[in-house]
Each structure stands twice: as C-alpha cells, then as structure tokens.
PDB file of C-alpha atoms in Angstrom:
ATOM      1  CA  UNK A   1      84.938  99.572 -28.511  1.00 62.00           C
ATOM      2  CA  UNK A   2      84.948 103.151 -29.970  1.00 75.00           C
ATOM      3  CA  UNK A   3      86.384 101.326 -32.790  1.00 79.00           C
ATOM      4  CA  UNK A   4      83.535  99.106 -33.905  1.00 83.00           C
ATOM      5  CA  UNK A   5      80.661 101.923 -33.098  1.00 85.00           C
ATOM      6  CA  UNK A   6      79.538 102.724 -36.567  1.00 84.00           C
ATOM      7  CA  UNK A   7      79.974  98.872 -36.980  1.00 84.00           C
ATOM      8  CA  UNK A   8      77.679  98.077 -33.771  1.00 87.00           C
ATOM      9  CA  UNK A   9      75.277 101.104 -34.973  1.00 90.00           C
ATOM     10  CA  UNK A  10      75.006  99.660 -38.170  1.00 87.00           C
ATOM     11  CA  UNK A  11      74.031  96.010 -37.011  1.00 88.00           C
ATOM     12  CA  UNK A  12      71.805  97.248 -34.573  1.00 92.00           C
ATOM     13  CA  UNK A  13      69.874  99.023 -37.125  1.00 92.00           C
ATOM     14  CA  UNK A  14      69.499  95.886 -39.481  1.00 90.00           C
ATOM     15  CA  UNK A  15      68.328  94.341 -36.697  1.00 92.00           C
ATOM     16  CA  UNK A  16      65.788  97.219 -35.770  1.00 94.00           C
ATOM     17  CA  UNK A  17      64.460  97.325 -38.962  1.00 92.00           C
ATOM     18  CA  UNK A  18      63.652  93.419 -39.662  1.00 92.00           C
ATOM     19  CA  UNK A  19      61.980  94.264 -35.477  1.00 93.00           C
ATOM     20  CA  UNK A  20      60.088  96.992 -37.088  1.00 93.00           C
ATOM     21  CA  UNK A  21      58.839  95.229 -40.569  1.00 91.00           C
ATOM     22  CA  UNK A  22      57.305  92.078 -38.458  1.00 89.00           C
ATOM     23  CA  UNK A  23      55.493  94.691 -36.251  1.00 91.00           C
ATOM     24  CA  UNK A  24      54.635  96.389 -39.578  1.00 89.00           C
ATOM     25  CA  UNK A  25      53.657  92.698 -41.337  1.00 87.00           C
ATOM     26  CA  UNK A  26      51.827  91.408 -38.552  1.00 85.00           C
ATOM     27  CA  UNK A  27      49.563  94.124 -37.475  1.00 86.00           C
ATOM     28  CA  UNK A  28      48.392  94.638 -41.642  1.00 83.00           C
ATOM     29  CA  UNK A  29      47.864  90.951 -41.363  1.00 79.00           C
ATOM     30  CA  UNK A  30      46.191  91.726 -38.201  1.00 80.00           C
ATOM     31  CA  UNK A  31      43.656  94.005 -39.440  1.00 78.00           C
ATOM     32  CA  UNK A  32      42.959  91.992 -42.228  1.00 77.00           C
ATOM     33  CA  UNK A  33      42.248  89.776 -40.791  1.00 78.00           C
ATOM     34  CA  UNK A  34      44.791  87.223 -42.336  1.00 72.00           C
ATOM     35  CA  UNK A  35      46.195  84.093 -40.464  1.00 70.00           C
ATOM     36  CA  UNK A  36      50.115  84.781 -39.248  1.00 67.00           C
ATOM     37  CA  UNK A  37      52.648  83.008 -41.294  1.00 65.00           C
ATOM     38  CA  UNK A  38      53.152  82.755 -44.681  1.00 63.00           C
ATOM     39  CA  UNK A  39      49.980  81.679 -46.232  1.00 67.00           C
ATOM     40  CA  UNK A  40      49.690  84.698 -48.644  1.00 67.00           C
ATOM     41  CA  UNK A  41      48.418  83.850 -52.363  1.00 71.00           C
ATOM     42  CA  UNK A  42      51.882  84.969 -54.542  1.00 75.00           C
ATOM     43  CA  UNK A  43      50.561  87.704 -55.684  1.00 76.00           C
ATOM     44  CA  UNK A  44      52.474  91.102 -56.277  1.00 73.00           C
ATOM     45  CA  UNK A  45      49.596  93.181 -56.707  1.00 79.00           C
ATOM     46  CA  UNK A  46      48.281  91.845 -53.019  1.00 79.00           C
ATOM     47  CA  UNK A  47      50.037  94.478 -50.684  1.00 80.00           C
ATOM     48  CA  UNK A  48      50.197  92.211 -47.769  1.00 82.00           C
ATOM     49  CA  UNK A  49      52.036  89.683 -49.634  1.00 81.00           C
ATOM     50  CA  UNK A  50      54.457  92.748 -50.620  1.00 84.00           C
ATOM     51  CA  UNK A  51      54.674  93.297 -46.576  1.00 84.00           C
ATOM     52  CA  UNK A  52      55.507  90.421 -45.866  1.00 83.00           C
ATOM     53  CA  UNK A  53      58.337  89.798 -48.319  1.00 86.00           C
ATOM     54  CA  UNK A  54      59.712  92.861 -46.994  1.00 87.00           C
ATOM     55  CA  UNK A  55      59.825  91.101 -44.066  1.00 87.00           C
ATOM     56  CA  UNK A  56      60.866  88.206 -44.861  1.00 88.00           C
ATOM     57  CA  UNK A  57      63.849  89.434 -47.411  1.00 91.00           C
ATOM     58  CA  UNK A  58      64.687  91.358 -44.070  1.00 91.00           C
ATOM     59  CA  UNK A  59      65.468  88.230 -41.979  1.00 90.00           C
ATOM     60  CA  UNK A  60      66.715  85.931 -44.613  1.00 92.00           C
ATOM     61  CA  UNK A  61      69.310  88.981 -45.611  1.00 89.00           C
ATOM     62  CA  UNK A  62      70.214  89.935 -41.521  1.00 90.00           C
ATOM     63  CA  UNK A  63      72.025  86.610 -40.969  1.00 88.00           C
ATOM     64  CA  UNK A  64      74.730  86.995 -44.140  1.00 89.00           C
ATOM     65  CA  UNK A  65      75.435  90.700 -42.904  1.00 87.00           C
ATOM     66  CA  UNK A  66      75.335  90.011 -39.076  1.00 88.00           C
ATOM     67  CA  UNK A  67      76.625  86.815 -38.185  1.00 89.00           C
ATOM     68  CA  UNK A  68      80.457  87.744 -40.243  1.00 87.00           C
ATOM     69  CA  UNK A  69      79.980  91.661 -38.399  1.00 86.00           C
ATOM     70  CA  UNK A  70      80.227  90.282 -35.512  1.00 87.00           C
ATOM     71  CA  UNK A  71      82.668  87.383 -35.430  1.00 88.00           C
ATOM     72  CA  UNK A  72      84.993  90.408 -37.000  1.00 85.00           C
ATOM     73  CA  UNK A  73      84.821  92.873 -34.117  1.00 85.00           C
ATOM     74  CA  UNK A  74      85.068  89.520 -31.668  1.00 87.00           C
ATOM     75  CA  UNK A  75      88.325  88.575 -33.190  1.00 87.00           C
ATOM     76  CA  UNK A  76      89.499  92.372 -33.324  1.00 82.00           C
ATOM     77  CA  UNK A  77      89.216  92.654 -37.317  1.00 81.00           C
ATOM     78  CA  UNK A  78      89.644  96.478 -37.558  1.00 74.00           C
ATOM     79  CA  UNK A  79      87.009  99.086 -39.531  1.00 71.00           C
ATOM     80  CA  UNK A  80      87.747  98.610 -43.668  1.00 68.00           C
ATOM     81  CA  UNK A  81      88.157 102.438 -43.738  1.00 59.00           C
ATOM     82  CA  UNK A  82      91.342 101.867 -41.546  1.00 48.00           C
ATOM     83  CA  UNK A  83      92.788  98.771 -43.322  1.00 53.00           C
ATOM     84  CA  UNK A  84      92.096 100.378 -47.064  1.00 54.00           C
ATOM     85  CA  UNK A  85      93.657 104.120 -45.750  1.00 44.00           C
ATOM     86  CA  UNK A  86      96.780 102.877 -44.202  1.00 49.00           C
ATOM     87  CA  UNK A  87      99.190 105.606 -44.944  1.00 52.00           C
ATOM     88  CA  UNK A  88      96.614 108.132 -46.974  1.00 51.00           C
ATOM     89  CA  UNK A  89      96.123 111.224 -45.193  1.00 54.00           C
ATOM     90  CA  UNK A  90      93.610 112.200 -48.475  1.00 52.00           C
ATOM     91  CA  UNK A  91      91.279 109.411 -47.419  1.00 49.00           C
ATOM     92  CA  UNK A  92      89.626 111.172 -44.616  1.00 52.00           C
ATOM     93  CA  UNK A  93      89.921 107.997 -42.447  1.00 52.00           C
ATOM     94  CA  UNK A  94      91.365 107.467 -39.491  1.00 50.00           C
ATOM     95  CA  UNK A  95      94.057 104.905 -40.055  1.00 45.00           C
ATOM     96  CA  UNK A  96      96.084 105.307 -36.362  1.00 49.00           C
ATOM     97  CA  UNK A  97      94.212 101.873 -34.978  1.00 47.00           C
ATOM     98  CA  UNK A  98      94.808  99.898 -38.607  1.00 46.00           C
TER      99      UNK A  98
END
C-alpha cells in the first residue's frame, strides 16, 4: 500500500474538501437564512449562489477523479511516475515497483 499513498492522500483530500465546502455552503445558507438545496436565484454577483457552486462543481467533479483512482489501485495499476520513468534515473521517480 506504500505504493498508492500519495494516490490515497490525494483522494482523500478531494473528498475532504467537497466535506468541507457543504459545511462551508450550508452554514452561509444557514445564517442567511436561505432554504437548503439549490433554490438560489442564478446570480453571480449573489455570494451564496457562488458558495454553493463551489460546492456543487466539487461533487459533480469528485466522481470522474475518484471512482477511476480507485478501481486503479484495486486492480494494482501502478503510480504514472513509475510507468512514465521506467529506465530514467534523471526522472527523480522511483521506477523499482513499475
């Protein structure tokens, strides 16, 4: 597993961050004293409809980065700095598990 750490770090801090945003989204909304949910007027100059896009882009963009991340380090895909140094001691990688 030391293999997939910065891989494992790396998900887990998309995944804090979208954690973080809806904390972030919900208490603004909160004391605003906005309904939850999407019911925003479009408007970019509105910072809690800025807030909660953030939040939003955060979830809808976790799944597309996650979802493959994982399936690779499942089916014992190695790191891309191993598979792309293979033989290249002037990478700086690490290429003895590739």
């Amino acid at each position: 597993m030391d293999v997939y750490a910065g891989s494992i770090i790396g998900v887990l801090a998309l995944c804090l961050l979208s954690v973080l945003l809806a904390i972030y989204s919900g208490s603004s909304k909160g004391r605003a004293k906005a309904l939850s949910g999407p019911v925003l007027p479009d408007d970019d100059d509105n910072v809690l409809y800025r807030i909660n896009r953030a939040h939003m882009n955060s979830v809808e963009a976790l799944a597309p980065f996650v979802v493959p991340a994982v399936l690779a380090m499942m089916v014992g895909v190695g790191p891309i700095c191993a598979r792309f140094s293979a033989g290249h001691e002037e990478s700086g990688c690490d290429s003895s598990f590739g």
